[in-house]
mmCIF file of C-alpha atoms in Angstrom:
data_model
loop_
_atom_site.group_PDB
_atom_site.id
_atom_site.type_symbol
_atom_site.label_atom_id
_atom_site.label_comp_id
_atom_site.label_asym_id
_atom_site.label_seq_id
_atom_site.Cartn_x
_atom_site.Cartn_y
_atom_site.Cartn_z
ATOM 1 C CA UNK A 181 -76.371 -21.664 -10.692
ATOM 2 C CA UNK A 182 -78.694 -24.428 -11.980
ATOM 3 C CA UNK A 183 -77.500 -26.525 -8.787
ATOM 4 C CA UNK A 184 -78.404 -23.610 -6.578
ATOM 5 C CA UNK A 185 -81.949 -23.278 -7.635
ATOM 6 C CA UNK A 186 -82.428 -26.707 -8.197
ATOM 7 C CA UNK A 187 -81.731 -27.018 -4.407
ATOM 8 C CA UNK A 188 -84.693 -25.480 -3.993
ATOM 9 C CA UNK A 189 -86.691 -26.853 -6.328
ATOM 10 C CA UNK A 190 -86.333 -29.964 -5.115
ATOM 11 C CA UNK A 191 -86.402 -30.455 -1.357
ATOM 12 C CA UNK A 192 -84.600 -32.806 0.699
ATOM 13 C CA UNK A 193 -86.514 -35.348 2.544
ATOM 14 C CA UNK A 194 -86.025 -36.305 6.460
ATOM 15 C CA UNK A 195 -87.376 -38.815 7.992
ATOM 16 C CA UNK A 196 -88.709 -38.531 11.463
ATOM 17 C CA UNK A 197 -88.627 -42.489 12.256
ATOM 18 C CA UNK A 198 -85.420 -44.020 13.995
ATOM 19 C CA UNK A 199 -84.733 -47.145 14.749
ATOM 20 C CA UNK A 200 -85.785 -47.791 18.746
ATOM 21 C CA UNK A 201 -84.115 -50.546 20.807
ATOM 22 C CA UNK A 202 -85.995 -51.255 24.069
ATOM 23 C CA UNK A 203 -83.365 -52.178 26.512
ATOM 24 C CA UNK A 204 -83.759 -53.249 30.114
ATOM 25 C CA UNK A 205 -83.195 -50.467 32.818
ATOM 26 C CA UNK A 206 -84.738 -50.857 36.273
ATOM 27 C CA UNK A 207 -85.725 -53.069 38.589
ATOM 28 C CA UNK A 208 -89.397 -54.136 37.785
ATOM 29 C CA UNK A 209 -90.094 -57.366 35.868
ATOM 30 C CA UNK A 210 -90.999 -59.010 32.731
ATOM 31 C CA UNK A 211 -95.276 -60.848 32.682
ATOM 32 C CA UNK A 212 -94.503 -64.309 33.554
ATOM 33 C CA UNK A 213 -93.574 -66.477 31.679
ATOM 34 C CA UNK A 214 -92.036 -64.187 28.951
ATOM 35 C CA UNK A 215 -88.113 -65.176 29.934
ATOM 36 C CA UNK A 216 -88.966 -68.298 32.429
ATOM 37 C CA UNK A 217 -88.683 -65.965 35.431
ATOM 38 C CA UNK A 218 -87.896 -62.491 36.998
ATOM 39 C CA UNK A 219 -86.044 -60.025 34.930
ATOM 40 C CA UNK A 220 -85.658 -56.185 34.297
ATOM 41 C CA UNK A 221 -88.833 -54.816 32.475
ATOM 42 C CA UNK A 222 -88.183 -53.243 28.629
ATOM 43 C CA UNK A 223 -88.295 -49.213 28.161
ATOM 44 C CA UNK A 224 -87.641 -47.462 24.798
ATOM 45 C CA UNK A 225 -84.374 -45.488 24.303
ATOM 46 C CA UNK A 226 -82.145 -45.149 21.304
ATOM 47 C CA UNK A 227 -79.402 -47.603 20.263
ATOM 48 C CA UNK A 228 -76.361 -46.911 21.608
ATOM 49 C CA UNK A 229 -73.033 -47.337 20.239
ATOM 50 C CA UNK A 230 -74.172 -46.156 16.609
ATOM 51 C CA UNK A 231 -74.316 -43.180 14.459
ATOM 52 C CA UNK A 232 -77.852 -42.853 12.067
ATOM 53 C CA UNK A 233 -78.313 -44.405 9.916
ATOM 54 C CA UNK A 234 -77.832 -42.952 6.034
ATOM 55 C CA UNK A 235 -81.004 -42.441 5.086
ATOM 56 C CA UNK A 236 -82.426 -41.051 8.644
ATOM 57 C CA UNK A 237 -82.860 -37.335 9.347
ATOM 58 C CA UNK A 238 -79.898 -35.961 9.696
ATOM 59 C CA UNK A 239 -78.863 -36.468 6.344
ATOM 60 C CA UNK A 240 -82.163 -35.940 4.817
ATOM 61 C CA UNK A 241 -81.503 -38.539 1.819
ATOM 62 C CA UNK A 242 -84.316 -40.638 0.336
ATOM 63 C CA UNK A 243 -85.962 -43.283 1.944
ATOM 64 C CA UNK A 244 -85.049 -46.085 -0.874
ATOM 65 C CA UNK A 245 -83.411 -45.493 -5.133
ATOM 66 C CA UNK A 246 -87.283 -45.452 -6.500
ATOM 67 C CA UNK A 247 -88.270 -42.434 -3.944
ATOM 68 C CA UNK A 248 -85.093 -40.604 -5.431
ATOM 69 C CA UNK A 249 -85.736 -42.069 -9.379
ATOM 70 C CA UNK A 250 -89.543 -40.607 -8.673
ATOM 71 C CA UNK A 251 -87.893 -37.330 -7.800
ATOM 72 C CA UNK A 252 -85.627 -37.252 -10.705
ATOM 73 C CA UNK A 253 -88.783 -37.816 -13.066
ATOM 74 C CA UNK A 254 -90.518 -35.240 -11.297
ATOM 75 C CA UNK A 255 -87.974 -32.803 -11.530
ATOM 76 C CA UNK A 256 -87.405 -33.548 -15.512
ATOM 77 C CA UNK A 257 -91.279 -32.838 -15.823
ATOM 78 C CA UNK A 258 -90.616 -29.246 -13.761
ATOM 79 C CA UNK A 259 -87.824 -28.156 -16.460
ATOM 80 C CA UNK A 260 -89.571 -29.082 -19.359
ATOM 81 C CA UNK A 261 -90.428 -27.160 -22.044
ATOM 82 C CA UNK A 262 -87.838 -24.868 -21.365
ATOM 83 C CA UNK A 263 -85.045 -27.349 -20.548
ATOM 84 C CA UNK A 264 -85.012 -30.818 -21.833
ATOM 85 C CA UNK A 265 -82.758 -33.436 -19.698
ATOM 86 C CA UNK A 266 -82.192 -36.923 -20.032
ATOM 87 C CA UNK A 267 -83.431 -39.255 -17.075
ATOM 88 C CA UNK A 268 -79.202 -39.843 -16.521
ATOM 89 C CA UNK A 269 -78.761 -36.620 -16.222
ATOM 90 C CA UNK A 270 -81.891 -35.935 -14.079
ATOM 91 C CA UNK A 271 -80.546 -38.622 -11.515
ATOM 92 C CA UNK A 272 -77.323 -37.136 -11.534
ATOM 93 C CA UNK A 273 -78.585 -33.366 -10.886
ATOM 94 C CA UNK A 274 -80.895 -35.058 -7.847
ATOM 95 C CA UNK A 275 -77.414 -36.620 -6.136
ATOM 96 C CA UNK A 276 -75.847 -33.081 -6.515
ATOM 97 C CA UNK A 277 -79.211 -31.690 -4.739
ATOM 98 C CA UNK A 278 -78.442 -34.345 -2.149
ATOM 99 C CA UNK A 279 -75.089 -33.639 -1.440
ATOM 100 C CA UNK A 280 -72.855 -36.387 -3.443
ATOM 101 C CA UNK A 281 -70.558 -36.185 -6.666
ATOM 102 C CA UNK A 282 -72.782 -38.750 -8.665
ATOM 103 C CA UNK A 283 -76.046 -40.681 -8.890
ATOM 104 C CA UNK A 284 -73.454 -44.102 -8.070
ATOM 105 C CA UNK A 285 -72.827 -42.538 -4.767
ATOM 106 C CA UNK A 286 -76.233 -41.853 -3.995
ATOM 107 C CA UNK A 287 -77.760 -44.878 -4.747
ATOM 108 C CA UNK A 288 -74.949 -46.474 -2.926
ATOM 109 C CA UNK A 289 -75.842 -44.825 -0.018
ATOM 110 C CA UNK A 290 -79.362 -45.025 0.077
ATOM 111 C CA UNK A 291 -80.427 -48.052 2.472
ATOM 112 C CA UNK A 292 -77.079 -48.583 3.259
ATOM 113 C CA UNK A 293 -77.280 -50.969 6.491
ATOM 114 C CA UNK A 294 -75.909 -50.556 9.871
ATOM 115 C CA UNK A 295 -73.649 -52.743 11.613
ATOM 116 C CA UNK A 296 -76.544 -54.066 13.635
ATOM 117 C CA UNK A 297 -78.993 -54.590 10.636
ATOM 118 C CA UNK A 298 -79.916 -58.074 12.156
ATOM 119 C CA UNK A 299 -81.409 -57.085 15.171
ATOM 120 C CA UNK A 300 -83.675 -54.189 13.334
ATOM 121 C CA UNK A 301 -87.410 -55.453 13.312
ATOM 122 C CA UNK A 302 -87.184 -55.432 9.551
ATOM 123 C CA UNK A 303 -84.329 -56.781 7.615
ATOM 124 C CA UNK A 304 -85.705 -56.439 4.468
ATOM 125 C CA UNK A 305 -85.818 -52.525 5.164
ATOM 126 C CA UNK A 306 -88.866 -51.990 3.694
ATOM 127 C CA UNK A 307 -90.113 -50.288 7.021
ATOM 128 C CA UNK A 308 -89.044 -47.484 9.312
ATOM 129 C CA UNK A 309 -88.548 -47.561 12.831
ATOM 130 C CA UNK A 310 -90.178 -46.285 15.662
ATOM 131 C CA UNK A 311 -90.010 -42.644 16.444
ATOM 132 C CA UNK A 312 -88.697 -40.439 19.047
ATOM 133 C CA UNK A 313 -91.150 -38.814 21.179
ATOM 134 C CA UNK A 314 -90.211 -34.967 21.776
ATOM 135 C CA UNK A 315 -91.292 -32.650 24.380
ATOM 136 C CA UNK A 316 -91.733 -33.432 27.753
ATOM 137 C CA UNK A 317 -95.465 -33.564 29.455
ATOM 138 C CA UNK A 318 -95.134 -29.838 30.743
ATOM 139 C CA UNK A 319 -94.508 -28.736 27.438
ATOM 140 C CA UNK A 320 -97.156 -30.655 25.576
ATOM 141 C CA UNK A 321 -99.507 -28.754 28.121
ATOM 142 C CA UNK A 322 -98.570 -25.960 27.226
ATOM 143 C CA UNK A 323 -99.136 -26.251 23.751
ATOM 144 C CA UNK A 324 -102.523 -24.024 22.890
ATOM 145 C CA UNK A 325 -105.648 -26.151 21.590
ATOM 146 C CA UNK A 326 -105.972 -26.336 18.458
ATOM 147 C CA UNK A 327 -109.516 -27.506 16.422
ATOM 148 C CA UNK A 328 -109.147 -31.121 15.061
ATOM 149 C CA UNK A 329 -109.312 -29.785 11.116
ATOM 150 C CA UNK A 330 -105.957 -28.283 11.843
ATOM 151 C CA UNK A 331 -103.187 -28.572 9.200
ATOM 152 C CA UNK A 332 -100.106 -27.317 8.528
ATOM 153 C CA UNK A 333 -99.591 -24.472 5.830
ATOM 154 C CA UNK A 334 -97.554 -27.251 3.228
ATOM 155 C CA UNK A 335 -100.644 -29.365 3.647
ATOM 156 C CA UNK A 336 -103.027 -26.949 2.509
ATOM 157 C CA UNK A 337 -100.598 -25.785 -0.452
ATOM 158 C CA UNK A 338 -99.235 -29.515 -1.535
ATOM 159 C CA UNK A 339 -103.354 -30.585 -1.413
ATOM 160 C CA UNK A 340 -104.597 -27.426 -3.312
ATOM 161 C CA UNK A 341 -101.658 -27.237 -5.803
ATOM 162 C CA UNK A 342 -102.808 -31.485 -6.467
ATOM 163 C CA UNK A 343 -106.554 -30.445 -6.930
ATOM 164 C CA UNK A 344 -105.601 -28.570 -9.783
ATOM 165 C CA UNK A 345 -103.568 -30.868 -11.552
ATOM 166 C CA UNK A 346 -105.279 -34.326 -10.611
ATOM 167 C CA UNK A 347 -106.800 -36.176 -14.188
ATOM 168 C CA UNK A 348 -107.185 -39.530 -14.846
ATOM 169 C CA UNK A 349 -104.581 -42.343 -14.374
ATOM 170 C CA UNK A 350 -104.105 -45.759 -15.512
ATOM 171 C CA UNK A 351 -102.848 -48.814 -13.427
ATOM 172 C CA UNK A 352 -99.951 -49.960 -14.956
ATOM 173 C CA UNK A 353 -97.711 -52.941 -15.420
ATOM 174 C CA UNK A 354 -95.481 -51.102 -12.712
ATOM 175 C CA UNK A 355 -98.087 -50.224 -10.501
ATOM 176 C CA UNK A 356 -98.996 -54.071 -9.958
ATOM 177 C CA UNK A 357 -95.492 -54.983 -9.876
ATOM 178 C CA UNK A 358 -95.539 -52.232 -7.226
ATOM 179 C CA UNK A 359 -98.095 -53.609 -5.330
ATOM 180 C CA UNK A 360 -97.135 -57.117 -5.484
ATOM 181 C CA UNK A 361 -93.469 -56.305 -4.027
ATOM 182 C CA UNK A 362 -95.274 -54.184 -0.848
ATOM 183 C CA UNK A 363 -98.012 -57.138 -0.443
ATOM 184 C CA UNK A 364 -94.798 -59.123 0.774
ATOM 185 C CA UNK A 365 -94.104 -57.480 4.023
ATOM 186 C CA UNK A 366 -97.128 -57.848 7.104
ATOM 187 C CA UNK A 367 -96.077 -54.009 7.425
ATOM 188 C CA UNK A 368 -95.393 -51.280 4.639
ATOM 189 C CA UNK A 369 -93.435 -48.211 5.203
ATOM 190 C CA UNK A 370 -95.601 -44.887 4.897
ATOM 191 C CA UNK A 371 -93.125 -43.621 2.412
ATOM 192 C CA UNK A 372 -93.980 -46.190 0.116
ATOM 193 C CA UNK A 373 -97.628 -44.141 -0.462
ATOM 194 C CA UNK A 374 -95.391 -42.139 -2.375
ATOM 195 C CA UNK A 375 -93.686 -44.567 -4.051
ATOM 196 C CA UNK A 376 -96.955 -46.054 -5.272
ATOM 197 C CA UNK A 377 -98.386 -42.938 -6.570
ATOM 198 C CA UNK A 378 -95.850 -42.462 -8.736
ATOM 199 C CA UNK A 379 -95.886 -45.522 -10.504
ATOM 200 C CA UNK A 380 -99.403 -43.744 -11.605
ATOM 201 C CA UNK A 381 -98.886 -39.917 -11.738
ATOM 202 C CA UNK A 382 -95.312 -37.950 -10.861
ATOM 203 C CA UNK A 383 -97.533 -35.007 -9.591
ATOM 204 C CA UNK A 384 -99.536 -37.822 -6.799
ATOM 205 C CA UNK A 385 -96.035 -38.465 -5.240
ATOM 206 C CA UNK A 386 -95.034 -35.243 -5.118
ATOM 207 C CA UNK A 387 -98.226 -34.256 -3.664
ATOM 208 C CA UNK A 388 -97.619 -36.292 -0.983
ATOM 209 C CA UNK A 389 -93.572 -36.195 -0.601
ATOM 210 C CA UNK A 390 -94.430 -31.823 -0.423
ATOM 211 C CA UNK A 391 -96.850 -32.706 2.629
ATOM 212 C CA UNK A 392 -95.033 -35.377 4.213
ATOM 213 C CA UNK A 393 -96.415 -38.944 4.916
ATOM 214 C CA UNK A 394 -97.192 -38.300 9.106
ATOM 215 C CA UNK A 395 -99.657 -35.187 7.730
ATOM 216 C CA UNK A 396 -100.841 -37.724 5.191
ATOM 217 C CA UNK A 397 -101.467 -40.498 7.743
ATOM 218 C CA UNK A 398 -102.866 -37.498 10.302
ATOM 219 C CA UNK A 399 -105.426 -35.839 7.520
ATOM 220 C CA UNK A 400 -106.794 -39.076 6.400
ATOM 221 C CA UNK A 401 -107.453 -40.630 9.814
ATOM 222 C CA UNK A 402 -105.759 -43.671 9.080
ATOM 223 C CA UNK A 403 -103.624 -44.947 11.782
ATOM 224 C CA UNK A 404 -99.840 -46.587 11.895
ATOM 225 C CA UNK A 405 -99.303 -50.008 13.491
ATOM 226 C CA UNK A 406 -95.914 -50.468 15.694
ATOM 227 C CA UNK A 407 -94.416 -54.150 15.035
ATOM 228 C CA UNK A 408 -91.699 -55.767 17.613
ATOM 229 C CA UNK A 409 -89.154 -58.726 16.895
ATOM 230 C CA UNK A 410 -89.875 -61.057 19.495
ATOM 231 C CA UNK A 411 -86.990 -61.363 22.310
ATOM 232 C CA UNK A 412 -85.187 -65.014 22.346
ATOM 233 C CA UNK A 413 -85.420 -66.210 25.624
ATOM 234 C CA UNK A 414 -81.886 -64.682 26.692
ATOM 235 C CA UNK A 415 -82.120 -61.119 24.828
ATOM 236 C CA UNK A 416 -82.643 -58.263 26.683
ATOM 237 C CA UNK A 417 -83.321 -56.039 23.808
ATOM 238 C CA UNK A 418 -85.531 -56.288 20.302
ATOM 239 C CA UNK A 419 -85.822 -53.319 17.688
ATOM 240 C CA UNK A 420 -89.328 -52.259 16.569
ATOM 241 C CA UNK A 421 -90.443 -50.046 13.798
ATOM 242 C CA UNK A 422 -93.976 -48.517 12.304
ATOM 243 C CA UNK A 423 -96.321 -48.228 9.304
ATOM 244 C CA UNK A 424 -99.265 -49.740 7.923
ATOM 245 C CA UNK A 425 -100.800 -53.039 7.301
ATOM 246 C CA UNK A 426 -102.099 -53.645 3.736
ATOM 247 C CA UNK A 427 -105.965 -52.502 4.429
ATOM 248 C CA UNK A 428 -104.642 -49.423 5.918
ATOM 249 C CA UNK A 429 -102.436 -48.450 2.670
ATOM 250 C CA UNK A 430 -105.690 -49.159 0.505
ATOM 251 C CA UNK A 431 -107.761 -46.966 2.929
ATOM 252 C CA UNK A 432 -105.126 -44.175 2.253
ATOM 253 C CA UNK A 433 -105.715 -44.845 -1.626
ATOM 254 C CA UNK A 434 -109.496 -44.676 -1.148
ATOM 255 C CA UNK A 435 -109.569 -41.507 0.922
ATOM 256 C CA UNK A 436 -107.412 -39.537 -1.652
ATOM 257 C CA UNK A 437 -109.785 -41.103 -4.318
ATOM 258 C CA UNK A 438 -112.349 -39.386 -2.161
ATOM 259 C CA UNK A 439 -111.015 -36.150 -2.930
ATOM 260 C CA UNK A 440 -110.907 -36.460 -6.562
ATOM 261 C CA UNK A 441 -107.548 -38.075 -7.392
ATOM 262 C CA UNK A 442 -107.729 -40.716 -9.594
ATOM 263 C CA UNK A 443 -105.780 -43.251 -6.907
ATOM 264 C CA UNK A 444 -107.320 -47.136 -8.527
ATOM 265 C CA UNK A 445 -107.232 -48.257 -4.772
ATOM 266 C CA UNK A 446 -108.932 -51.192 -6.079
ATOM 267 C CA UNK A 447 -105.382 -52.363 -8.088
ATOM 268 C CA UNK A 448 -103.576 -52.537 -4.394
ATOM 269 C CA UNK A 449 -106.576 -54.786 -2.661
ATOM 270 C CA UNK A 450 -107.360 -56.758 -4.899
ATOM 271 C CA UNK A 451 -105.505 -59.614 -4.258
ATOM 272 C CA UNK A 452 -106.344 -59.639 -0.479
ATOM 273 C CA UNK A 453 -110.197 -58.619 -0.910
ATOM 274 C CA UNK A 454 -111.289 -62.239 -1.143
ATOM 275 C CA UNK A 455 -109.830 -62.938 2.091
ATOM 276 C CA UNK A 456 -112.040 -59.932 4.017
ATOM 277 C CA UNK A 457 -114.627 -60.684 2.143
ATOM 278 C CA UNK A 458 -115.098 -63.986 3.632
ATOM 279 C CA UNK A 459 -113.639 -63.133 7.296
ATOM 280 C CA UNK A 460 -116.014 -63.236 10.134
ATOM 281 C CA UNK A 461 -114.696 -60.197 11.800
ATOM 282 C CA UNK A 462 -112.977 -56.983 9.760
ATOM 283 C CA UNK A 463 -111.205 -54.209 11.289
ATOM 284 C CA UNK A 464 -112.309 -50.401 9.984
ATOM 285 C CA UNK A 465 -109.920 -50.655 7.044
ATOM 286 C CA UNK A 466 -110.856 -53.609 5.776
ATOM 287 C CA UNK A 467 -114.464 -52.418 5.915
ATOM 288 C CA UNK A 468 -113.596 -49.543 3.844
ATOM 289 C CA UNK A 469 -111.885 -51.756 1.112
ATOM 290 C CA UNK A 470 -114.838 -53.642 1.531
ATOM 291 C CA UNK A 471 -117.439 -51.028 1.110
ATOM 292 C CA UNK A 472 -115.157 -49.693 -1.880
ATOM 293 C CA UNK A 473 -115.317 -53.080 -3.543
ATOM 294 C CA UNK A 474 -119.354 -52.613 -3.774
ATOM 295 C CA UNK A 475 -119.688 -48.966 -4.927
ATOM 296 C CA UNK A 476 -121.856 -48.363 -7.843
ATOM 297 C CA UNK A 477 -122.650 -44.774 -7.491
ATOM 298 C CA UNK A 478 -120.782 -41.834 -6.684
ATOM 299 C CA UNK A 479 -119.713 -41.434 -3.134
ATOM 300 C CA UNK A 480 -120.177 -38.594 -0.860
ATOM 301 C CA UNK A 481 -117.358 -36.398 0.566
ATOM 302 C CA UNK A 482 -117.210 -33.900 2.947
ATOM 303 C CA UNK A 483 -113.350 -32.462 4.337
ATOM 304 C CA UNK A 484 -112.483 -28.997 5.545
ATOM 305 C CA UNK A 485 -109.078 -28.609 6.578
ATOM 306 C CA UNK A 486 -108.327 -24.959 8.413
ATOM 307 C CA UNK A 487 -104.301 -23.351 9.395
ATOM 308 C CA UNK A 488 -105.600 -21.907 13.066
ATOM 309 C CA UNK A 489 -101.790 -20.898 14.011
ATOM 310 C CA UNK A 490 -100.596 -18.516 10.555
ATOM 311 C CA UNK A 491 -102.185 -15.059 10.730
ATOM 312 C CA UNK A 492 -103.390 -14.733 6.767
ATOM 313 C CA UNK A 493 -104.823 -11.070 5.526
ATOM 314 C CA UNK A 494 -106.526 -10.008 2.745
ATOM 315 C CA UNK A 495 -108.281 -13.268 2.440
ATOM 316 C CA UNK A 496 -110.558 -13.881 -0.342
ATOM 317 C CA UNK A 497 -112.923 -16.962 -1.060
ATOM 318 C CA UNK A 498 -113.375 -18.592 -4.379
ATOM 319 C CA UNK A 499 -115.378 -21.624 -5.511
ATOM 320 C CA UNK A 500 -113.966 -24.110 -7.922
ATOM 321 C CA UNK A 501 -115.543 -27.022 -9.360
ATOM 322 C CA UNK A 502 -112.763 -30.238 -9.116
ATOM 323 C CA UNK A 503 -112.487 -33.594 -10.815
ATOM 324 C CA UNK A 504 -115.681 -36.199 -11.125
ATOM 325 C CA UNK A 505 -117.765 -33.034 -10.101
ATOM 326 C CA UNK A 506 -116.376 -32.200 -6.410
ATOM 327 C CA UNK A 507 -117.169 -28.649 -5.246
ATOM 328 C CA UNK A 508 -114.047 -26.963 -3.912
ATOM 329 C CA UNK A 509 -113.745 -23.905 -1.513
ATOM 330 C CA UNK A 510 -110.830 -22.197 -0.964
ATOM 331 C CA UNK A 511 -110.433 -18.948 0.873
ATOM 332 C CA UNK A 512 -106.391 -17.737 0.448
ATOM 333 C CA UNK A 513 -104.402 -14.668 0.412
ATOM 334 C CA UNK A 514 -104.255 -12.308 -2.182
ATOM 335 C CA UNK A 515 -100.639 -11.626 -1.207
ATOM 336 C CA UNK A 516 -97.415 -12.547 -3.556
ATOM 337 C CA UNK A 517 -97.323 -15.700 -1.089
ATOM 338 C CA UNK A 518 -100.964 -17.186 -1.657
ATOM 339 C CA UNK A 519 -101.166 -18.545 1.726
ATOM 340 C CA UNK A 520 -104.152 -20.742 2.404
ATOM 341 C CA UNK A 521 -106.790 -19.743 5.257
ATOM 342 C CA UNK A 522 -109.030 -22.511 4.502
ATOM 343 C CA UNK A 523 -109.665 -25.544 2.214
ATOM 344 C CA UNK A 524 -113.255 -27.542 2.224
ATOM 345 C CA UNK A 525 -114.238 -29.978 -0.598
ATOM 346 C CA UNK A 526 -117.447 -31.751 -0.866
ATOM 347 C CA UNK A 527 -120.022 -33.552 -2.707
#
């Protein structure tokens, strides 16, 4: 029974990315000078020849062990008062969740490599691959226009349901040891947002693992980078894979902070500010950190996120004042289910 509603107290996480392999297909050619001569152009497709990997979609299991420790803290923290468990036997309820006999199997399963781990883009795994697009063109135009402040329904709820527990945080040892283990790779998986935030608040994470890390990267306007191994002169395939360059995880941190979480984006950039500081030319991330780096007054905010596709009734609209003084505005249902019509928050 507790394994039942545990299963839905603690959802499983897909991941949308796969790895990509671009593979040559027809009959047009490389640029010169990119294999010494002619040869078949690249196009994406998936890798052949190979199931998915563990931790892709179809299994839903976390990304990496600390994703699925974060989840076992959160869910002690979601028992408590009324039940008090161990973090062993947390970790061991969260493999049940996920489908395996014990927290050994899980964790041995989490990451586990593919036979062709050396030709990924990443062999550290640290970063996800590219995704699949879905749909073809006809459909897309079908799709009706929606207005750009569009989010889902578990975006609204996972934002409003963090606005009313966000409170001060403190950078910890962890948290640097965090960032200094990220600050490694050129490119750091989206999930790792997650990750992060935990390491200074359980309910941060969860915030962000309820609305997913591509609403999280959509919301906040900050924008993934695609990275490709570069092809040997006789390969005719390389594997890519996406997520976000170091000033683009602080400009994540900083936009949250914006909307009254306590986030300390300044612990992540700091040890790569004094390197934008003095470049001649910074791209709009780094000019963010930068401009965060000389705040000495409170900042201005202004967000207003709408669902345009769920049909909500008996909507009513309450004011709410949020942390470091934020003005919140949030017009929901008055039904059972509390959906959310509309969610604005300004200074």
């Amino acid at each position: 029974m507790l394994t039942d509603v545990l299963r839905m107290a603690v959802p499983v996480r897909g991941f949308p990315m796969k790895n990509m392999r671009i593979e040559n297909r027809d009959k047009a050619t490389f640029p010169k000078g990119l294999r010494g001569g002619n040869g078949p152009s690249p196009r994406l497709r998936r890798p052949s020849g190979r199931g998915f990997a563990m931790n892709e979609q179809l299994t839903g299991l976390p990304a990496t062990s600390d994703i699925a420790k974060a989840q076992a803290k959160r869910l002690r923290s979601a028992l408590a008062p009324d039940l008090t468990i161990g973090h062993s036997q947390a970790l061991e309820l969260i493999a049940r969740v996920h489908g395996e006999q014990s927290w050994g199997r899980l964790n041995s399963m989490i990451g586990v490599p593919t036979s062709d781990t050396s030709l990924t883009g990443n062999p550290n795994g640290n970063a996800p691959a590219m995704p699949i697009p879905s749909g073809t063109p006809s459909e897309t135009a079908k799709s009706p226009t929606l207005p750009t402040n569009h989010v889902e329904q578990r975006v609204l709820q996972a934002l409003w349901h963090g606005l009313e527990r966000a409170r001060d945080t403190q950078a910890s040892a962890k948290t640097r040891a965090q960032t200094n283990a990220l600050l490694k790779d050129e490119v750091i998986a989206t999930v790792s947002v997650e990750g992060w935030l935990d390491t200074l608040d359980a309910s941060l994470g969860g915030m962000i693992f309820d609305m997913g890390s591509e609403n999280l990267l959509k919301i906040s306007g900050v924008a993934a980078v695609s990275r490709f191994r570069r092809p040997k002169v006789r390969d005719t395939s390389v594997y890519g894979f996406t997520g976000l360059r170091p000033a683009s995880f602080a400009a994540i941190l900083i936009w949250l902070e914006r909307l009254g979480f306590d986030t300390h984006p300044e612990a992540f950039y700091e040890p790569f500010i004094a390197d934008i500081k003095q470049a001649k030319y910074v791209d709009e991330d780094e000019l963010t950190c930068l401009w965060h780096s000389k705040e000495k007054k409170r900042f201005q905010t202004r967000e207003y996120f709408v669902d345009a596709t769920t049909k909500i009734t008996n909507v009513r609209r309450d004011v709410v004042k949020g942390r470091g003084g934020l003005t919140i505005e949030i017009a929901r249902s008055t039904d059972p289910l509390g959906l959310i019509e509309s969610l604005r928050i300004y200074r």
